[in-house]
Structure formats: C-alpha cells, structure tokens
Coordinates of C-alpha atoms in Angstrom, one line a residue:
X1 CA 62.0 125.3 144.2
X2 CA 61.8 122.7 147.2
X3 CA 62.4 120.3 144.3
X4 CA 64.7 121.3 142.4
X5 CA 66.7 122.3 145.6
X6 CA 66.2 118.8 146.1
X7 CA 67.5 117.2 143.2
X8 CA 70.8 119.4 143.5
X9 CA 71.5 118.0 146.9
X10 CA 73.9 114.9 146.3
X11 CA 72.0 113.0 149.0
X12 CA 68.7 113.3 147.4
X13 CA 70.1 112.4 143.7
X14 CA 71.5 109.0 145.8
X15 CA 68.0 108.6 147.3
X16 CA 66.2 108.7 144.1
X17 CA 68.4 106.5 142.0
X18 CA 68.5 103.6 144.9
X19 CA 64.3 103.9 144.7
X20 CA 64.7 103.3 141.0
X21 CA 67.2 100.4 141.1
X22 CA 64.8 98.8 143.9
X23 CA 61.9 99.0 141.7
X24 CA 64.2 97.6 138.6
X25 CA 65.0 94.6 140.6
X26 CA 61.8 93.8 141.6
X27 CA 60.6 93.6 137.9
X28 CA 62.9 91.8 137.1
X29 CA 62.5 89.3 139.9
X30 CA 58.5 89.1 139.3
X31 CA 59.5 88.4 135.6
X32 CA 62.3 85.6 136.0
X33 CA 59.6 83.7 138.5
X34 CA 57.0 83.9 136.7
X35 CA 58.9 82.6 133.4
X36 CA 61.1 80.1 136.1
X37 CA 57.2 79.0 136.7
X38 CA 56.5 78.3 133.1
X39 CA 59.4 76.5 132.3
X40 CA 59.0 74.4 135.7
X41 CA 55.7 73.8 135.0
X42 CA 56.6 72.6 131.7
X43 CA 59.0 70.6 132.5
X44 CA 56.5 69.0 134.9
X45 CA 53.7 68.4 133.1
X46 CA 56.6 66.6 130.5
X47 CA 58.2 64.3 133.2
X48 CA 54.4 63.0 134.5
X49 CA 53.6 62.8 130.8
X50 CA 57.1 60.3 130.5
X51 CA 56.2 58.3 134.0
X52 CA 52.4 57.7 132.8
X53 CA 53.7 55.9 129.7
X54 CA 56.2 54.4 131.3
X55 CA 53.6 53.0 134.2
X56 CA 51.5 51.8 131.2
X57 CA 54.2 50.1 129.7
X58 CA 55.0 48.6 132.4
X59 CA 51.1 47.5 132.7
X60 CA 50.9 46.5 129.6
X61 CA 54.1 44.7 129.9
X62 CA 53.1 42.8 132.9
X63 CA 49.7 41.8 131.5
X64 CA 51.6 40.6 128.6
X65 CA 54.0 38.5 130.8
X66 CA 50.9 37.1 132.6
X67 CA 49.2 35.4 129.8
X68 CA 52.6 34.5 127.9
X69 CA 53.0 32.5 131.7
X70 CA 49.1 31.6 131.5
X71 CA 49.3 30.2 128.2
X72 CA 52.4 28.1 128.6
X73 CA 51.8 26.8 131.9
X74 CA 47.9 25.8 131.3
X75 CA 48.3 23.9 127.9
X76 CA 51.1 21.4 129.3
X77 CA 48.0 21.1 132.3
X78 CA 45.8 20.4 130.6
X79 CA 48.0 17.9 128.3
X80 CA 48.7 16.3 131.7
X81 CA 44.8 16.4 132.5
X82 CA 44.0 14.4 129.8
X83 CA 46.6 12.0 129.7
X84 CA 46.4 11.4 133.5
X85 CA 42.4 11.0 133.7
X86 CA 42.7 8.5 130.1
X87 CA 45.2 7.0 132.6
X88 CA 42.7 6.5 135.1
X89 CA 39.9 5.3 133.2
X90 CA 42.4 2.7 131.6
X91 CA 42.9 1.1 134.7
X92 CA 38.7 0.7 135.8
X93 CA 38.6 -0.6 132.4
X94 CA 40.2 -4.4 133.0
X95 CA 39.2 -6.6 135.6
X96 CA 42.7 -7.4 136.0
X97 CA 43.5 -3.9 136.9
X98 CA 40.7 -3.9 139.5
X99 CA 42.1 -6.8 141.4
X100 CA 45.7 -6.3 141.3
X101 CA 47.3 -4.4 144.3
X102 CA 49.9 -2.6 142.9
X103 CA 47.7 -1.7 140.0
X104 CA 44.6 -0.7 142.7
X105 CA 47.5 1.6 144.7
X106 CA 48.7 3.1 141.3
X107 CA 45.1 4.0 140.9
X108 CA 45.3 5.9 144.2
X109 CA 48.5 7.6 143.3
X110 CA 47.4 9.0 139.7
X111 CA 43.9 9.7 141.5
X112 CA 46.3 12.0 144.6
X113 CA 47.9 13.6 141.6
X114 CA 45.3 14.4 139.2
X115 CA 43.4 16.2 142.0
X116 CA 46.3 17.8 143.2
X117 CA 47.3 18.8 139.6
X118 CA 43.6 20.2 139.3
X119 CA 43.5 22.6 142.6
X120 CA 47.0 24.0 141.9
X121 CA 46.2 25.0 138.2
X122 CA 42.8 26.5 140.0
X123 CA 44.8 28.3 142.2
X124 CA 47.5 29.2 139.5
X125 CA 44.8 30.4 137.2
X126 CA 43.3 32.4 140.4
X127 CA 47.0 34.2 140.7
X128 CA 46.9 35.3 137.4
X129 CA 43.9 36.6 137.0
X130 CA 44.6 38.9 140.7
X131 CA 41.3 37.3 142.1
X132 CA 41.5 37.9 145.5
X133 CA 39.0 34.9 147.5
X134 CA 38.2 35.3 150.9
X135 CA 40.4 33.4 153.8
X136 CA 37.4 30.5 154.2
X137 CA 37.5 29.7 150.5
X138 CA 41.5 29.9 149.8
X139 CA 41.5 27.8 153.3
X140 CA 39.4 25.3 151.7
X141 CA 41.4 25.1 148.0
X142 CA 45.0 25.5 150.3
X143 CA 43.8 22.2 152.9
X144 CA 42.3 20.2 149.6
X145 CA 45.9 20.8 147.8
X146 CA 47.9 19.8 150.8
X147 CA 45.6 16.7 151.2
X148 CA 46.2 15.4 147.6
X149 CA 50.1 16.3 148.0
X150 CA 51.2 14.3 150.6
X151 CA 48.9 11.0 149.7
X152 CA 51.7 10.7 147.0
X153 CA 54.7 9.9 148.9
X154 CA 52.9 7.8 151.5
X155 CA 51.4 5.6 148.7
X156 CA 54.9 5.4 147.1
X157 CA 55.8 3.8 150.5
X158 CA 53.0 1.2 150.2
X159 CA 54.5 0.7 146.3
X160 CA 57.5 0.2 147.2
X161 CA 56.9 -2.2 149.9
X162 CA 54.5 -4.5 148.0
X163 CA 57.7 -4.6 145.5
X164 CA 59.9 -5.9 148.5
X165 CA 57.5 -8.8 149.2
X166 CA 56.9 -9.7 145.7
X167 CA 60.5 -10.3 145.4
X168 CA 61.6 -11.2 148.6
X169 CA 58.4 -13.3 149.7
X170 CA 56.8 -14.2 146.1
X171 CA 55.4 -17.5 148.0
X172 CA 53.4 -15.0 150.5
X173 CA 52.7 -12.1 148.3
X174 CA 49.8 -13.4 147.1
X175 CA 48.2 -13.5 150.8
X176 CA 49.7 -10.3 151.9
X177 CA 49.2 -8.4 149.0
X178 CA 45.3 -9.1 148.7
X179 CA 42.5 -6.7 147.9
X180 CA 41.4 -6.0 151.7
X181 CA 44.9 -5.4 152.7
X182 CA 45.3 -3.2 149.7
X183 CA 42.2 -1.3 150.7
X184 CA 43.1 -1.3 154.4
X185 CA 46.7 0.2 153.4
X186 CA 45.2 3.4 151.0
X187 CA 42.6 4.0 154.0
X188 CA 45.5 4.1 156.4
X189 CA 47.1 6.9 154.0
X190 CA 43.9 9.0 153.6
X191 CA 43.6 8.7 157.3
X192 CA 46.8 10.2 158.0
X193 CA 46.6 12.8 155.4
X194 CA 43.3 13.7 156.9
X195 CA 44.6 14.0 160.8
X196 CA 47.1 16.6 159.3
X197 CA 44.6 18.5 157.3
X198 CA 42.5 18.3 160.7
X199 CA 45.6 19.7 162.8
X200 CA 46.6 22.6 160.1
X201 CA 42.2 23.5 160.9
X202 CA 42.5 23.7 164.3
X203 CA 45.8 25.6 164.2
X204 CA 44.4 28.1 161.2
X205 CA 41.2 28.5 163.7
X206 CA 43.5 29.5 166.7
X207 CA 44.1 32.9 164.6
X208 CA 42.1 36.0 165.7
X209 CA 40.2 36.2 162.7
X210 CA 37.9 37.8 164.3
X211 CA 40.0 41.0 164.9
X212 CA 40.4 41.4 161.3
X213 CA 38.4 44.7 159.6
X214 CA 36.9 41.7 156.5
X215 CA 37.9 38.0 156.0
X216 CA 38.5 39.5 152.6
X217 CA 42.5 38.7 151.6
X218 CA 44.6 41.7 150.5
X219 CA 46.6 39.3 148.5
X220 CA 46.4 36.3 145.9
X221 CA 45.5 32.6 147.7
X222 CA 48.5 30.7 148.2
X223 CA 50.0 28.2 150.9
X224 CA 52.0 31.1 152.1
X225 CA 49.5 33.2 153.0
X226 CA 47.8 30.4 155.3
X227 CA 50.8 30.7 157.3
X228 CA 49.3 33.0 159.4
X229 CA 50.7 31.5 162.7
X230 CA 54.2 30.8 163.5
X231 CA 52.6 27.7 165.2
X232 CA 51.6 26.8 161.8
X233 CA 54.4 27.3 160.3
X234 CA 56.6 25.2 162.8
X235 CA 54.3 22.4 162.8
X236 CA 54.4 22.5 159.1
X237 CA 57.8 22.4 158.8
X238 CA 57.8 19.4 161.6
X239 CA 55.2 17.3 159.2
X240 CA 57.6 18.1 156.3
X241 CA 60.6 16.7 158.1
X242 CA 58.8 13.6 159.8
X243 CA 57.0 12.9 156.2
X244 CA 60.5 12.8 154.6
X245 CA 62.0 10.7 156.7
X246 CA 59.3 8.3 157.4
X247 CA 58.4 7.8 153.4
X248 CA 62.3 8.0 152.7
X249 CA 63.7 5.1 155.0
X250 CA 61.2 2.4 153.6
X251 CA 61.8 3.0 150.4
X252 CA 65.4 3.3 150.7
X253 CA 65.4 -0.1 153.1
X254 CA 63.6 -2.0 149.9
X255 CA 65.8 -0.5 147.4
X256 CA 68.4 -2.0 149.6
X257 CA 66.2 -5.6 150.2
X258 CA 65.8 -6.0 146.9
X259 CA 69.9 -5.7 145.8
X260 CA 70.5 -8.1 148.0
X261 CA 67.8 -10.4 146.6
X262 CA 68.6 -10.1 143.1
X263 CA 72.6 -11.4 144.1
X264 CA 71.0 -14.4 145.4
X265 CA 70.8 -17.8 143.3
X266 CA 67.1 -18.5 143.7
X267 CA 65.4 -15.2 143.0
X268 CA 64.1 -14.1 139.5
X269 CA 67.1 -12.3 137.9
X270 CA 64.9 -10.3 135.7
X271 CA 61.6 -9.9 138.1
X272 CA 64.2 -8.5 140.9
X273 CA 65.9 -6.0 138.3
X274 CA 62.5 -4.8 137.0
X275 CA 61.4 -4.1 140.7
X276 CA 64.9 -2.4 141.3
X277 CA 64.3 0.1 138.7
X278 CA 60.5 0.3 139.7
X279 CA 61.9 1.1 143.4
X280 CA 64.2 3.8 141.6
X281 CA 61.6 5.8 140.1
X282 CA 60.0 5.6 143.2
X283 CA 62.9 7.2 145.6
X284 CA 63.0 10.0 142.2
X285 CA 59.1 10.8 142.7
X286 CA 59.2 10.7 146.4
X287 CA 62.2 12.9 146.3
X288 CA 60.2 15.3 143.7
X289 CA 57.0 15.3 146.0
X290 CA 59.0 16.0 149.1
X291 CA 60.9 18.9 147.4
X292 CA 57.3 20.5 146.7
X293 CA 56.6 20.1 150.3
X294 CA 59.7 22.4 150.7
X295 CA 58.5 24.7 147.7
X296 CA 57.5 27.1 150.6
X297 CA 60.2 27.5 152.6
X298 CA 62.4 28.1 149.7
X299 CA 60.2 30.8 148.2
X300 CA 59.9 32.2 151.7
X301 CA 63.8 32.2 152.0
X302 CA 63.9 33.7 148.3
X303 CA 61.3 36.6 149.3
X304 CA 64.1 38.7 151.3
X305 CA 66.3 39.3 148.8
X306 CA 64.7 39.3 145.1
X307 CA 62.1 41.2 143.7
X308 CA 58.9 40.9 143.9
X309 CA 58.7 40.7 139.9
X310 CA 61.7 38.0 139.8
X311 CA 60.3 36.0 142.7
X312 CA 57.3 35.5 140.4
X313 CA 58.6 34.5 137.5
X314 CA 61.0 32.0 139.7
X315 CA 57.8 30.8 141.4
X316 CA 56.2 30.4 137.9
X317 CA 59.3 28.3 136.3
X318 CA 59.0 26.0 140.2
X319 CA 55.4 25.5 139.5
X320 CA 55.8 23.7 136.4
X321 CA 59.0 21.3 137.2
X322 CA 57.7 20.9 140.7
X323 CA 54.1 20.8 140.5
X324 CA 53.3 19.9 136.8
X325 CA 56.1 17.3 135.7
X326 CA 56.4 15.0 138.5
X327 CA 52.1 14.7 138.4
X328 CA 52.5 13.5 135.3
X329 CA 55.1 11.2 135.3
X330 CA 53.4 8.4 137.1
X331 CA 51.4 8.5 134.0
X332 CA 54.0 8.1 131.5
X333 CA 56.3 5.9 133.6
X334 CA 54.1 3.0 134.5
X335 CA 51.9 3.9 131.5
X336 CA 54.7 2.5 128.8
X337 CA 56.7 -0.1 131.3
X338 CA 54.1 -2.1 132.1
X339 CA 53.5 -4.5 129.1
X340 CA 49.6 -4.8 130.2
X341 CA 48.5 -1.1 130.9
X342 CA 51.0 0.3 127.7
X343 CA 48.8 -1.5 124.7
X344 CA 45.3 0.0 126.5
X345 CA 46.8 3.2 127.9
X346 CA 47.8 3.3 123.7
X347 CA 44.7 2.5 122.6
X348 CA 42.7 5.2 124.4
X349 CA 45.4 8.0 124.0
X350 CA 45.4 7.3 119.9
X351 CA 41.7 7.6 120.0
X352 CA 41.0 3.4 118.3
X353 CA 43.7 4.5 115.6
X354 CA 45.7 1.5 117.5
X355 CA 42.6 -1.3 117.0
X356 CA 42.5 -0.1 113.4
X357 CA 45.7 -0.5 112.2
X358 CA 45.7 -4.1 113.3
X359 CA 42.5 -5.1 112.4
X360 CA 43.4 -4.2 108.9
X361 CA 47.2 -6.2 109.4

C-alpha cells in the first residue's frame, strides 16, 4: 500500500524517473570512455607505429648519407695519397733533387701536406664512423694536424723568397740559396710551428680537466671541440691573423720585386715570367691554406643558424675544396711545370709504361 501510495504521489513518480535517467547517463558515460579509450589507444599505438618508421628512415637515411660522403671523400684521398707520396719518392730519387733548394723546400711542403692530408682523413674517417676518442688522444691528432697545416704557408714564404733572389740576385743565389741555408730556413719553420703547438699545450692544460665526471668526449674529435677556453680561442684567432699577414706581405712584396725585374733590360725575360707565375700559384695556395686556418671560425659562425644536419653536409663539401684539393695541388702544379720532376714524376705514376714505350721508339 505504502508503495503504491507512493507511486501515485506526483513527487515520488519525479523521484523515481530522475534515479533512472542518472543511472542511464552513467552507462552511457562508462560506455563512450571506455570505447573513447579504444579508439585513443588505437590511434596511439598507430601514430608511434608511423614515428618508429619514420626514426628508422631517417637512420637509415643518415647511415646511407654517411657512407655515400665516406665513399666519395676517401677515394679522391687516397688518389691524392698516392700521387702525393710517388711525388715524394720522386724527388729522393735524383741527386739533383737532393741538392737543389727549391726542390729540398718543395720536399718539405708536399711532406707538411701529405701528413696533414693523412691526420684529417683519420679524423674524417673517425667522424663518420661516431667514434668518440678521449680528450688526450683527439688533443694529440688536433695539435699534429695544426702542426702540418701551418708549415705550408710558412714554407711558401721561403719559396717565394728564393724565387726573388734567383731573379733579382742570380749572381748571389747560388751562395744564399745553398743547402745549409736551406736546411737552416725549414728548421726555422718547424721551430715556429712547434712554439705554437707548445702554446695551444699549455693553454689546453690551463682547463679544469680535472673537474670533469671522464676525459671521455661526448662528441666527435674536431678542432672545435679543443676550443675549450676562450683564451684558446682568442690566441688562435691572434696566430691566424699574425700568420696571414706575415706569410702574405713577403710573398706579395716578391710578386711585386719580381714585375719590376722582368721590365728591366738585363734580366731573363722568360726566367722572370716563369718565377712570376710560380709566385702566383704561391699567393693562390697560401691564400687556400690560410682560408683553412679560418675553416673554424666560419663553421662556428655557421653553427647558430643552420642545422645540425646541413652544417654537416656544408662541413663535408669544405673539407674536400679546403682540405683535400689545395694538398694536392703542389703535387700536380710543380709535378707537370717543372721540365725535370714532370718526365720522373710520369714515369712512376704510369707504373714504367713511360720507359717502355720509348725503348721500343
């Protein structure tokens, strides 16, 4: 009776069906999340399933890009290798190659750049690869690279000026430009490149290595990375400017010595327009040299507003016109102008095909 009394009363009918519309709409709630849950979760599990194969096409797509780089960059190398060290052994091979000064500081020149070309490739190949070395030994490889890199322009400077006194003095060059002076002139240059080395050590060991967690290097070996100072990094900027301008003015100065030679009546038309051109190529090489000097700072300058991915690929394509081409070009410059070294130089490159052919003519 109490209920049925109850369900007659117009309150207790409103009670009732609000109870049943709450318990409705909580059904249906619990059943949109939980299908809401599927579908999300679906849709999840299809979006990580899209960035994994995108992340290993990226992988793969970078691993691909690294030996495509690799494979290009170290056959050129190892071209250059060959052709610089047959280069070498050409000119130990004469007497007359032995005792001539310009052909004793050419020696030293394609020696600077065959090493240099050597410890850059290692350190190239060491990139690629994502070897990480410890700071000690990428110290070591960074200090031996910088050493062979800047004997080049300072024994361009000692070319270029035994070219001003063979054609300005050719009565005296032959007591000026002897074998001790020769030797005492590529020990002054080693020296030098040496007391820069030793300055870049003592600034490298004013860093609190010490405070570091391991001595092992988060990232790939590189000249920037040995920057660790910004006393370093000032002084190296200071060498680059003071090496520029010191190797820039004498060259320049013979360039100049050597015009106003050739106008005069007495000097050797031809012998002052071969050592014009030869004093040419050496303001070109000392001008490439120098710019890898600045390959740094320009990288560095480059690093705050391109990608990481585009700032390699930039550094790759400046590694080969920088680093690669100008090492070699000492090589195939003096190689083929000079009427001596070019049958010899020949002769060893073409494997005897050279003696051959003429002994059968």
């Amino acid at each position: 009776m109490t209920c049925l009394h109850c369900f007659r009363n117009a309150n207790c009918t409103k009670i009732v069906v609000l109870l049943c519309l709450t318990y409705i709409n909580k059904f249906i709630f619990i059943f949109c999340l939980k299908c809401f849950s599927k579908m999300s979760y679906a849709n999840q599990s299809q979006t990580l399933n899209i960035i994994n194969f995108n992340i290993t096409g990226q992988q793969y797509q970078g691993l691909l890009e690294r030996v495509l780089f690799s494979t290009l960059i170290g056959m050129p190398c190892c071209v250059f290798l060959f052709i610089n060290g047959t280069m070498l052994f050409t000119l130990r091979s004469k007497l007359v190659f032995r005792e001539t000064s310009r052909y004793i500081l050419l020696y030293n020149l394609l020696f600077a750049d065959t090493a240099q070309l050597a410890f850059s490739q290692l350190l190239y190949i060491f990139a690629a690869c994502r070897i990480m070395l410890t700071y000690p030994v990428c110290g070591v490889l960074v200090m031996l690279t910088k050493l062979t890199n800047e004997i080049s322009p300072l024994t361009l400077v000692v070319m270029s000026l035994e070219r001003y006194v063979a054609v300005c003095y050719p009565l005296r060059h032959a007591t000026i430009a002897t074998i001790r002076n020769t030797a005492v002139a590529i020990i002054v240059v080693w020296a030098i490149s040496l007391l820069n080395v030793f300055t870049r050590v003592l600034l490298l060991l004013n860093f609190p290595f010490k405070d570091l967690e391991s001595l092992q290097m988060t990232d790939v070996c590189s000249d920037i990375q040995m920057l660790v100072d910004p006393i370093t990094d000032h002084y190296d900027k200071a060498y680059t400017y003071f090496l520029f301008v010191s190797a820039t003015v004498p060259i320049i100065s013979s360039y100049i010595g050597v015009m106003i030679a050739a106008r005069s009546a007495s000097a050797d038309k031809a012998s002052a327009s071969k050592a014009r051109n030869t004093l040419l190529l050496h303001l070109v090489q000392l001008g490439l040299s120098l710019f890898s000097n600045m390959h740094t700072y320009i990288v560095q300058s480059l690093s705050t507003t391109l990608q990481r991915l585009i700032l390699v690929r930039i550094n790759s394509v400046f590694y080969v016109f920088i680093y690669i081409l100008p090492r070699c070009l000492s090589s195939l410059i003096y190689g083929l102008r000079d009427q001596t070294i070019r049958p010899i130089l020949l002769y060893h490159l073409c494997c005897r095909l050279t003696l051959s052919h003429l002994s059968k003519d």
